[in-house]
Amino acid sequence: MSGFTEKSERRVLPLWRNSIYAAASSEVQPLQKARRANLPGLQSDLQTRLQEFESDPSLGTAADVLNSALLSGRSSEVAAVARFVEVNAAGAPISLLKSARLIASGQAADLGFVAEDQIARLRRLLRIDPRNPVLLVDLAREYAAIGKISAAQKAMSTALGLANDNRWIVRMAARFMIHAGLKDQAHTIVANHPQVKDDPWLLSAELALAQAAGRAPRFWTRAKNLLEGRLAPQHLSELACAVGTLELSGGNNKKAKRNFRQALMAPSDNALAQIKWAERTLRTSLATDSAVAGADRAFEARFWTDYYQGDMQGAFACAGMWRAEEPYSKRPATMRSYIASLLDDSKEVAAAAKLGLMANPDDNTLQLNLIYAELSDVLELNEADERPNVEAETIESFRRRLRRHLRDSHYAGHAYANLGLIHYRLGFPEAGAIAYRMASELAAAQNDPIQEATTRIFHAKEAILARSSSLEGVLAEARTAMLRVKSPGLKFYLAKLELLLVHPERRHEILSPSFELPRAEPERRVVQPIRFNIDKKGATIWLPKGHKPGA
């Protein structure tokens, strides 16, 4: 298994979210005004649709309600309508029934809406208003989410042609170009915008896009000067983060911290995620927890908060919402699949990997995570710990898929770990140990201590399940690897393995997705009383034994 390392690089690229949410953000507000500004041509009509359904409860009006709810991210408000569709399933179209079941199960907020249904809805709206650039940007996002890059590019190019002076349209076009691998073009369209020098939202994008493209930013001095101006803090949060990120990459940690603290004055959701990244990189607290807790849609930042607090169930849920917010991005899908592996939920590992691969079909990490999930299912030990009976052709098909990754030095270690799982589960622990050790050595050679520790810990899991004679040495290597990293996820999983080692008879309980580790009781501090006496000579105080000044 693999996920992002805690220190993987992050830039303040524009967050390409649904226009409904963008319309409520500071990103589309006038720079000198605090009032809310709407994006042109698209408003939430959920309340109107609900009223129409109440007057005429039919599958037609229900379809309008569910489509509107999914598009606006308010699926929790229409559960009753979803149940109505399920009750009348006999006459409902398959796509409508699919949406209703998604909402009724509570998964819509977790995994996002059905992209194909949203594409159909947006295309219907565009037939009415074909020159609406906002609808075109949303359509491009849905196409990108399912890997249809050519269709997404066509929609985005049309939107840009219609509104190439609009800040939000230009930022979203640049974000799409980054996703499509067009880094230079992304930087160029923002850097050439006539308002870039005076607009902090465009300036922040210019800095981040230049960094992504390996270029020098054109307006570095102007960006720093703008931070000293009189613009409202909510308009400067992403710019302060972009400047801070570049300061950090240049080794100017003190200046970077000052920039990130400025961003915290009125942070966007994207800025909060960048500040959480800065905390991990700087290994210091920037006091983000209260800001994250008060943000409605800071799913990425909330993911990292839960993760570093050791709440893997919470992190898993946040990764799902993060993925729904950024369905085109591989990062939330990778992290959701990784956390699912720590929860020993191979079905969710596979589901998250497949969603990520829809938008990023060539991503090696997601491909390897999917292979891990499928192997875990196919080669699962039964209740009696008997080896699975799997056809040779099935195993050979997995080997063929892994061989391609073995030829890539960056991913070979991950592929060797999957081979190790195959050998262990088929009853060949010596061959499994060799494959896992090759994976660990490759990670060490690449100076990737997180991946090395991950490999050693998952090796320990297989050695425990196989009751390997070399278990003691494998566990010692895993514990030693953990001393070199700070990873809440691996710490969590090693604790599960230590419990499994003591209670092998509870294997199916400990390695089930619903299992929760017992939480350690917080250490209680005994407070000794302070004795004092006041008389005519003044006050006399006797401090407790062992008291230190300032304690």
Coordinates of C-alpha atoms in Angstrom, one line a residue:
M1 CA 0.0 0.0 0.0
S2 CA 1.0 3.6 -0.5
G3 CA -0.2 7.0 0.2
F4 CA 1.2 10.5 0.1
T5 CA 4.0 11.1 2.6
E6 CA 3.2 13.7 5.2
K7 CA 5.7 16.1 3.6
S8 CA 4.7 15.7 0.0
E9 CA 4.7 19.0 -1.8
R10 CA 1.6 21.2 -2.1
R11 CA 1.0 24.5 -4.0
V12 CA -1.8 27.0 -3.7
L13 CA -3.3 26.1 -7.0
P14 CA -6.9 27.4 -7.6
L15 CA -9.5 25.1 -6.1
W16 CA -11.8 24.0 -8.9
R17 CA -15.1 23.5 -7.1
N18 CA -18.7 23.4 -8.2
S19 CA -19.8 27.0 -9.1
I20 CA -22.6 26.8 -6.5
Y21 CA -19.9 26.8 -3.8
A22 CA -17.6 29.2 -5.6
A23 CA -20.5 31.7 -5.8
A24 CA -20.5 31.9 -2.0
S25 CA -16.7 32.4 -1.6
S26 CA -14.5 35.5 -1.5
E27 CA -12.9 34.4 -4.7
V28 CA -15.7 36.0 -6.8
Q29 CA -16.3 39.0 -4.6
P30 CA -15.2 42.5 -5.6
L31 CA -11.9 43.4 -4.0
Q32 CA -13.1 46.4 -2.0
K33 CA -16.5 45.1 -1.0
A34 CA -17.5 42.5 1.6
R35 CA -20.9 41.8 0.1
R36 CA -21.6 38.5 -1.5
A37 CA -21.3 38.4 -5.3
N38 CA -22.9 35.8 -7.5
L39 CA -21.4 34.1 -10.5
P40 CA -23.5 35.0 -13.6
G41 CA -26.3 32.7 -14.8
L42 CA -26.4 29.9 -12.2
Q43 CA -28.3 29.9 -8.9
S44 CA -29.5 27.2 -6.6
D45 CA -33.1 26.4 -7.3
L46 CA -33.5 23.6 -4.7
Q47 CA -36.2 25.4 -2.7
T48 CA -38.3 26.1 -5.8
R49 CA -38.0 22.5 -6.8
L50 CA -39.0 21.2 -3.4
Q51 CA -42.1 23.5 -3.5
E52 CA -43.0 22.1 -6.9
F53 CA -42.6 18.5 -5.6
E54 CA -44.9 19.2 -2.6
S55 CA -47.6 20.6 -4.9
D56 CA -47.1 17.7 -7.5
P57 CA -45.3 14.7 -6.0
S58 CA -44.4 12.8 -9.1
L59 CA -41.2 11.1 -10.5
G60 CA -40.7 14.1 -12.8
T61 CA -40.7 16.7 -10.0
A62 CA -38.7 14.3 -7.8
A63 CA -36.0 14.1 -10.6
D64 CA -35.7 17.9 -10.6
V65 CA -35.3 18.0 -6.8
L66 CA -32.6 15.3 -6.7
N67 CA -30.7 16.8 -9.6
S68 CA -30.7 20.2 -7.9
A69 CA -29.7 18.8 -4.6
L70 CA -26.8 16.8 -6.0
L71 CA -25.6 19.8 -8.0
S72 CA -25.7 22.1 -5.0
G73 CA -24.3 19.6 -2.5
R74 CA -27.5 19.6 -0.3
S75 CA -28.4 16.0 -0.7
S76 CA -29.1 15.6 3.1
E77 CA -32.2 17.9 2.7
V78 CA -34.0 15.7 0.2
A79 CA -33.9 12.2 1.8
A80 CA -37.7 12.1 1.8
V81 CA -37.8 12.7 -1.9
A82 CA -35.2 10.0 -2.5
R83 CA -37.4 7.6 -0.5
F84 CA -40.4 8.5 -2.6
V85 CA -38.4 7.6 -5.8
E86 CA -37.4 4.2 -4.2
V87 CA -41.0 3.4 -3.3
N88 CA -42.0 4.2 -6.9
A89 CA -39.0 2.4 -8.4
A90 CA -41.1 0.4 -10.9
G91 CA -41.6 3.5 -13.1
A92 CA -38.4 5.4 -12.4
P93 CA -35.5 5.7 -14.9
I94 CA -32.3 3.8 -13.9
S95 CA -30.3 7.1 -13.6
L96 CA -33.0 8.6 -11.3
L97 CA -33.1 5.4 -9.2
K98 CA -29.3 5.4 -8.9
S99 CA -29.3 9.0 -7.6
A100 CA -32.1 8.3 -5.1
R101 CA -30.3 5.3 -3.7
L102 CA -27.1 7.2 -3.4
I103 CA -28.8 10.0 -1.4
A104 CA -30.9 7.5 0.7
S105 CA -27.8 5.6 1.7
G106 CA -26.1 8.8 2.8
Q107 CA -23.2 8.3 0.3
A108 CA -23.9 11.3 -1.8
A109 CA -22.0 13.6 0.5
D110 CA -19.2 11.1 0.8
L111 CA -18.5 10.1 -2.7
G112 CA -20.1 13.0 -4.6
F113 CA -22.7 12.9 -7.3
V114 CA -23.0 10.7 -10.4
A115 CA -20.9 12.6 -13.0
E116 CA -22.8 11.2 -16.0
D117 CA -26.1 12.5 -14.5
Q118 CA -24.6 15.9 -13.9
I119 CA -23.2 16.1 -17.4
A120 CA -26.7 15.3 -18.8
R121 CA -28.2 18.0 -16.6
L122 CA -25.6 20.6 -17.5
R123 CA -26.0 19.9 -21.2
R124 CA -29.8 20.4 -20.9
L125 CA -29.2 23.8 -19.3
L126 CA -26.7 24.7 -22.0
R127 CA -29.2 24.0 -24.7
I128 CA -31.3 26.8 -23.0
D129 CA -28.3 29.1 -22.4
P130 CA -25.4 28.0 -24.7
R131 CA -23.2 31.0 -24.0
N132 CA -23.1 30.6 -20.2
P133 CA -19.4 30.3 -19.2
V134 CA -20.1 29.1 -15.7
L135 CA -22.2 26.2 -16.9
L136 CA -19.3 25.3 -19.3
V137 CA -16.7 25.4 -16.5
D138 CA -18.9 23.1 -14.4
L139 CA -19.3 20.8 -17.4
A140 CA -15.6 20.7 -18.0
R141 CA -15.1 19.7 -14.3
E142 CA -17.6 16.8 -14.7
Y143 CA -15.8 15.6 -17.8
A144 CA -12.4 15.8 -16.1
A145 CA -13.8 13.7 -13.2
I146 CA -14.4 10.8 -15.5
G147 CA -11.3 11.2 -17.5
K148 CA -12.8 12.7 -20.7
I149 CA -10.0 15.3 -21.1
S150 CA -10.8 16.2 -24.7
A151 CA -14.4 17.0 -23.9
A152 CA -13.4 18.9 -20.8
Q153 CA -10.8 21.0 -22.8
K154 CA -13.5 21.8 -25.4
A155 CA -15.9 23.1 -22.8
M156 CA -13.2 25.0 -20.9
S157 CA -11.9 26.6 -24.1
T158 CA -15.4 27.8 -25.0
A159 CA -15.9 29.2 -21.4
L160 CA -12.5 31.0 -21.6
G161 CA -13.4 32.5 -25.0
L162 CA -16.7 33.8 -23.6
A163 CA -15.2 35.3 -20.4
N164 CA -11.4 35.6 -20.6
D165 CA -11.5 38.7 -18.4
N166 CA -13.3 37.0 -15.6
R167 CA -11.1 36.2 -12.6
W168 CA -12.8 32.9 -11.6
I169 CA -13.1 31.6 -15.2
V170 CA -9.4 32.2 -15.8
R171 CA -8.3 30.6 -12.5
M172 CA -10.5 27.5 -13.3
A173 CA -9.1 27.3 -16.8
A174 CA -5.6 27.4 -15.4
R175 CA -6.4 24.6 -12.9
F176 CA -7.8 22.5 -15.7
M177 CA -4.6 23.0 -17.7
I178 CA -2.6 21.8 -14.7
H179 CA -4.7 18.7 -14.5
A180 CA -4.2 18.1 -18.3
G181 CA -0.5 18.5 -17.9
L182 CA -0.3 21.9 -19.7
K183 CA 1.7 23.6 -17.0
D184 CA 3.3 26.3 -19.1
Q185 CA 0.0 27.3 -20.8
A186 CA -1.7 27.5 -17.3
H187 CA 1.0 29.9 -16.1
T188 CA 0.9 32.0 -19.3
I189 CA -2.9 32.7 -19.3
V190 CA -2.8 33.9 -15.7
A191 CA 0.5 35.8 -16.0
N192 CA -0.8 37.6 -19.1
H193 CA -4.2 38.6 -17.6
P194 CA -4.4 42.5 -17.6
Q195 CA -5.4 42.6 -14.0
V196 CA -2.9 40.2 -12.6
K197 CA -0.7 42.8 -10.9
D198 CA -3.6 44.3 -8.9
D199 CA -5.7 41.2 -8.2
P200 CA -4.4 39.1 -5.3
W201 CA -6.4 36.0 -6.5
L202 CA -4.7 36.1 -9.9
L203 CA -1.3 36.9 -8.3
S204 CA -1.6 33.9 -5.9
A205 CA -2.3 31.7 -8.9
E206 CA 0.6 33.2 -10.9
L207 CA 3.0 32.3 -8.1
A208 CA 1.7 28.8 -7.6
L209 CA 1.5 28.1 -11.3
A210 CA 5.0 29.4 -11.9
Q211 CA 6.3 27.0 -9.2
A212 CA 4.3 24.1 -10.8
A213 CA 5.8 24.9 -14.2
G214 CA 9.3 25.3 -12.9
R215 CA 9.4 28.9 -13.9
A216 CA 10.4 32.0 -11.9
P217 CA 7.3 34.0 -10.9
R218 CA 6.9 37.3 -12.8
F219 CA 5.4 39.3 -10.0
W220 CA 7.2 38.2 -6.9
T221 CA 7.9 41.8 -5.6
R222 CA 4.4 43.0 -6.5
A223 CA 2.9 40.0 -4.6
K224 CA 4.8 40.9 -1.4
N225 CA 3.9 44.5 -1.7
L226 CA 0.2 43.8 -2.2
L227 CA 0.3 41.9 1.1
E228 CA 1.2 45.1 2.9
G229 CA -1.8 47.0 1.3
R230 CA -5.3 47.7 2.5
L231 CA -7.2 44.9 0.9
A232 CA -9.6 42.9 3.0
P233 CA -7.9 39.9 4.7
Q234 CA -10.2 37.3 3.0
H235 CA -8.8 38.5 -0.4
L236 CA -5.2 38.1 0.7
S237 CA -5.3 34.6 2.3
E238 CA -4.2 32.6 -0.7
L239 CA -1.7 35.2 -1.8
A240 CA -0.1 35.1 1.7
C241 CA 0.0 31.3 1.4
A242 CA 1.6 31.4 -2.1
V243 CA 4.3 33.8 -0.9
G244 CA 4.8 31.8 2.3
T245 CA 5.2 28.6 0.2
L246 CA 7.9 30.2 -1.9
E247 CA 9.6 31.6 1.2
L248 CA 9.6 28.1 2.7
S249 CA 11.0 26.5 -0.4
G250 CA 13.8 29.1 -0.2
G251 CA 14.6 28.2 3.4
N252 CA 13.2 31.5 4.8
N253 CA 11.1 29.8 7.5
K254 CA 10.7 32.9 9.7
K255 CA 9.2 34.9 6.8
A256 CA 7.1 31.9 5.8
K257 CA 5.5 31.6 9.2
R258 CA 4.6 35.3 9.2
N259 CA 2.9 34.9 5.8
F260 CA 0.9 31.8 6.9
R261 CA -0.2 33.6 10.1
Q262 CA -1.4 36.5 7.9
A263 CA -3.4 34.0 5.8
L264 CA -5.1 32.7 9.0
M265 CA -6.8 36.1 9.5
A266 CA -9.6 35.2 7.1
P267 CA -8.5 32.0 5.4
S268 CA -10.2 30.4 2.4
D269 CA -10.6 26.6 2.4
N270 CA -7.7 26.3 0.1
A271 CA -5.5 28.5 2.3
L272 CA -6.4 26.3 5.3
A273 CA -5.2 23.2 3.5
Q274 CA -2.0 25.0 2.6
I275 CA -1.4 26.1 6.2
K276 CA -1.9 22.5 7.4
W277 CA 0.7 21.5 4.8
A278 CA 3.0 24.2 6.2
E279 CA 2.6 22.8 9.7
R280 CA 3.6 19.4 8.6
T281 CA 6.6 20.8 6.7
L282 CA 7.7 23.2 9.4
R283 CA 6.9 20.7 12.1
T284 CA 5.3 23.4 14.1
S285 CA 1.8 24.5 15.1
L286 CA 0.3 27.5 13.5
A287 CA -2.9 27.3 15.6
T288 CA -5.2 26.2 12.7
D289 CA -7.6 23.8 14.6
S290 CA -10.2 26.4 15.5
A291 CA -10.2 27.9 12.0
V292 CA -10.6 24.4 10.5
A293 CA -13.4 23.6 12.9
G294 CA -15.3 26.8 11.9
A295 CA -15.0 26.2 8.2
D296 CA -17.9 24.6 6.4
R297 CA -16.1 22.9 3.5
A298 CA -12.4 22.7 4.4
F299 CA -12.4 19.0 3.8
E300 CA -8.7 18.6 3.0
A301 CA -7.6 20.6 6.0
R302 CA -10.1 18.6 8.2
F303 CA -8.7 15.4 6.8
W304 CA -5.2 16.3 8.0
T305 CA -6.5 17.5 11.4
D306 CA -8.2 14.2 12.0
Y307 CA -5.3 12.2 10.6
Y308 CA -2.8 13.8 13.0
Q309 CA -5.1 13.4 15.9
G310 CA -5.1 9.6 15.1
D311 CA -8.8 9.6 14.1
M312 CA -8.6 7.3 11.1
Q313 CA -12.4 6.8 10.8
G314 CA -12.8 10.6 10.8
A315 CA -10.0 11.0 8.3
F316 CA -11.6 8.4 6.0
A317 CA -14.9 10.3 6.0
C318 CA -13.2 13.6 5.3
A319 CA -11.2 12.1 2.5
G320 CA -14.5 11.1 0.9
M321 CA -15.8 14.6 1.1
W322 CA -12.5 16.0 -0.1
R323 CA -12.7 13.7 -3.1
A324 CA -16.2 14.9 -3.9
E325 CA -15.0 18.5 -3.7
E326 CA -12.1 17.7 -6.1
P327 CA -13.2 14.7 -8.2
Y328 CA -10.5 15.4 -10.8
S329 CA -7.6 15.2 -8.3
K330 CA -5.7 12.1 -7.5
R331 CA -4.6 13.2 -4.0
P332 CA -7.9 12.7 -2.1
A333 CA -8.6 9.4 -3.8
T334 CA -5.1 8.2 -2.9
M335 CA -5.4 9.2 0.7
R336 CA -8.9 7.7 1.0
S337 CA -7.6 4.4 -0.4
Y338 CA -4.6 4.5 2.0
I339 CA -6.7 5.2 5.1
A340 CA -9.1 2.4 4.0
S341 CA -6.1 0.0 4.0
L342 CA -5.2 1.1 7.6
L343 CA -8.8 0.2 8.5
D344 CA -8.4 -3.2 6.7
D345 CA -11.3 -2.4 4.4
S346 CA -10.2 -3.7 1.0
K347 CA -13.5 -3.0 -0.6
E348 CA -13.2 0.7 0.2
V349 CA -9.5 0.7 -0.9
A350 CA -10.7 -0.6 -4.3
A351 CA -13.7 1.8 -4.5
A352 CA -11.5 4.9 -3.8
A353 CA -8.8 3.8 -6.2
K354 CA -11.3 3.2 -9.0
L355 CA -12.8 6.6 -8.5
G356 CA -9.4 8.2 -8.6
L357 CA -8.5 6.2 -11.7
M358 CA -11.5 7.5 -13.6
A359 CA -10.0 11.0 -13.6
N360 CA -6.3 9.8 -13.5
P361 CA -6.2 6.5 -15.4
D362 CA -2.4 6.5 -15.7
D363 CA -1.7 7.0 -12.0
N364 CA 0.7 4.3 -10.8
T365 CA 0.0 4.6 -7.1
L366 CA -3.7 4.2 -7.6
Q367 CA -3.2 1.3 -9.9
L368 CA -1.0 -0.5 -7.3
N369 CA -3.4 0.3 -4.5
L370 CA -6.2 -1.3 -6.5
I371 CA -4.1 -4.4 -7.1
Y372 CA -3.5 -4.6 -3.4
A373 CA -7.2 -4.4 -2.6
E374 CA -8.1 -7.0 -5.2
L375 CA -5.3 -9.3 -4.0
S376 CA -6.5 -8.9 -0.4
D377 CA -10.0 -10.0 -1.4
V378 CA -9.0 -12.9 -3.7
L379 CA -6.4 -14.2 -1.3
E380 CA -8.3 -13.6 1.9
L381 CA -7.8 -16.3 4.6
N382 CA -11.0 -18.0 5.7
E383 CA -12.3 -18.3 9.3
A384 CA -10.1 -21.5 9.8
D385 CA -7.0 -19.6 8.5
E386 CA -6.9 -22.0 5.5
R387 CA -5.1 -20.8 2.4
P388 CA -7.4 -19.6 -0.4
N389 CA -7.9 -21.9 -3.4
V390 CA -7.2 -19.6 -6.4
E391 CA -6.8 -20.6 -10.0
A392 CA -3.3 -20.3 -11.3
E393 CA -4.5 -18.1 -14.2
T394 CA -5.9 -15.6 -11.7
I395 CA -2.6 -15.3 -9.9
E396 CA -0.7 -15.0 -13.2
S397 CA -3.0 -12.1 -14.3
F398 CA -2.0 -10.2 -11.2
R399 CA 1.7 -10.9 -11.9
R400 CA 1.3 -9.6 -15.4
R401 CA -0.2 -6.4 -14.1
L402 CA 2.7 -6.0 -11.6
R403 CA 5.5 -6.7 -14.1
R404 CA 4.9 -3.3 -15.8
H405 CA 5.4 -1.5 -12.5
L406 CA 8.5 -3.6 -11.7
R407 CA 10.2 -1.9 -14.7
D408 CA 9.7 1.5 -13.2
S409 CA 12.3 2.2 -10.5
H410 CA 10.0 4.7 -8.7
Y411 CA 7.1 2.2 -8.3
A412 CA 9.0 -1.1 -8.2
G413 CA 9.1 -1.2 -4.4
H414 CA 5.3 -0.9 -4.2
A415 CA 5.0 -3.7 -6.8
Y416 CA 7.4 -6.0 -4.9
A417 CA 5.3 -5.5 -1.8
N418 CA 2.2 -6.7 -3.6
L419 CA 4.2 -9.7 -4.9
G420 CA 5.2 -10.4 -1.2
L421 CA 1.5 -10.5 -0.3
I422 CA 0.9 -13.1 -3.0
H423 CA 3.7 -15.3 -1.8
Y424 CA 2.7 -15.2 1.9
R425 CA -1.0 -15.8 1.2
L426 CA -0.3 -18.8 -1.0
G427 CA 1.9 -20.4 1.7
F428 CA 5.4 -19.4 0.6
P429 CA 6.6 -17.1 3.4
E430 CA 10.3 -17.3 2.5
A431 CA 9.6 -16.0 -1.0
G432 CA 7.2 -13.4 0.5
A433 CA 9.9 -12.2 2.9
I434 CA 12.4 -11.8 0.0
A435 CA 9.9 -9.7 -2.0
Y436 CA 9.0 -7.5 0.9
R437 CA 12.7 -6.9 1.8
M438 CA 13.4 -5.9 -1.8
A439 CA 10.6 -3.4 -1.5
S440 CA 12.0 -2.0 1.8
E441 CA 15.5 -1.8 0.3
L442 CA 14.3 0.1 -2.7
A443 CA 12.4 2.6 -0.5
A444 CA 15.5 3.1 1.6
A445 CA 17.7 3.6 -1.5
Q446 CA 15.3 6.3 -2.6
N447 CA 15.5 8.0 0.8
D448 CA 11.8 7.5 1.4
P449 CA 11.5 6.5 5.1
I450 CA 7.7 6.7 5.1
Q451 CA 7.4 4.1 2.2
E452 CA 10.1 2.0 3.9
A453 CA 8.2 2.0 7.2
T454 CA 4.9 1.3 5.3
T455 CA 6.4 -1.7 3.6
R456 CA 8.0 -3.1 6.7
I457 CA 4.7 -2.8 8.7
F458 CA 2.6 -4.5 6.0
H459 CA 5.3 -7.2 5.8
A460 CA 4.8 -7.6 9.6
K461 CA 1.1 -8.1 9.1
E462 CA 1.6 -10.9 6.6
A463 CA 4.3 -12.5 8.8
I464 CA 1.9 -12.5 11.7
L465 CA -0.9 -14.0 9.7
A466 CA 1.4 -16.7 8.3
R467 CA 2.9 -17.4 11.8
S468 CA 6.3 -17.1 10.1
S469 CA 9.4 -18.4 11.8
S470 CA 11.1 -15.1 11.0
L471 CA 8.3 -13.0 12.6
E472 CA 10.4 -11.7 15.5
G473 CA 13.0 -10.2 13.1
V474 CA 10.3 -8.8 10.8
L475 CA 8.6 -7.0 13.7
A476 CA 11.9 -5.7 15.0
E477 CA 12.6 -4.2 11.5
A478 CA 9.1 -2.6 11.5
R479 CA 9.5 -1.1 14.9
T480 CA 13.0 0.3 14.1
A481 CA 11.6 1.8 10.8
M482 CA 8.9 3.6 12.8
L483 CA 11.5 5.3 15.0
R484 CA 12.6 7.3 11.9
V485 CA 9.2 8.6 10.9
K486 CA 6.3 10.6 12.4
S487 CA 3.3 9.0 10.8
P488 CA 0.0 8.8 12.7
G489 CA -1.4 6.3 10.2
L490 CA 1.5 3.9 10.6
K491 CA 1.6 4.3 14.3
F492 CA -2.1 3.4 14.4
Y493 CA -1.6 0.3 12.2
L494 CA 1.5 -0.9 14.2
A495 CA -0.7 -0.7 17.4
K496 CA -3.2 -2.9 15.7
L497 CA -0.5 -5.4 14.8
E498 CA 0.9 -5.4 18.3
L499 CA -2.6 -6.2 19.6
L500 CA -3.0 -8.9 16.9
L501 CA 0.3 -10.4 18.1
V502 CA -1.0 -10.7 21.7
H503 CA -4.5 -11.9 20.7
P504 CA -4.2 -14.0 17.5
E505 CA -7.6 -15.6 18.3
R506 CA -9.2 -12.1 17.7
R507 CA -7.8 -11.8 14.2
H508 CA -11.1 -11.3 12.4
E509 CA -12.2 -8.7 15.0
I510 CA -9.0 -6.7 15.0
L511 CA -8.6 -6.8 11.2
S512 CA -12.2 -5.8 10.5
P513 CA -13.1 -2.3 9.2
S514 CA -15.3 -1.5 12.2
F515 CA -12.6 -2.3 14.8
E516 CA -11.5 0.6 17.0
L517 CA -8.4 0.6 19.0
P518 CA -8.9 1.2 22.7
R519 CA -7.9 4.7 23.5
A520 CA -5.4 5.3 26.2
E521 CA -6.6 7.1 29.3
P522 CA -5.2 10.6 29.5
E523 CA -2.5 10.9 32.2
R524 CA -4.0 12.6 35.2
R525 CA -1.9 15.2 36.9
V526 CA -2.2 15.3 40.7
V527 CA -2.3 18.9 41.8
Q528 CA -0.8 19.6 45.2
P529 CA -2.3 22.4 47.2
I530 CA -0.4 25.6 47.7
R531 CA -0.4 26.6 51.4
F532 CA -0.2 30.2 52.4
N533 CA -0.5 32.4 55.4
I534 CA -1.2 36.1 55.7
D535 CA -0.3 38.1 58.9
K536 CA 0.9 41.5 59.9
K537 CA 4.3 40.8 58.5
G538 CA 2.9 40.1 55.0
A539 CA 2.1 36.9 53.0
T540 CA 4.0 33.6 53.3
I541 CA 3.6 31.0 50.5
W542 CA 4.7 27.3 50.7
L543 CA 5.0 25.9 47.2
P544 CA 4.5 22.1 46.6
K545 CA 7.6 19.9 46.5
G546 CA 9.2 19.8 43.1
H547 CA 7.5 23.0 41.9
K548 CA 9.4 24.8 39.1
P549 CA 9.0 28.5 38.4
G550 CA 6.6 29.1 35.6
A551 CA 5.0 25.7 35.9

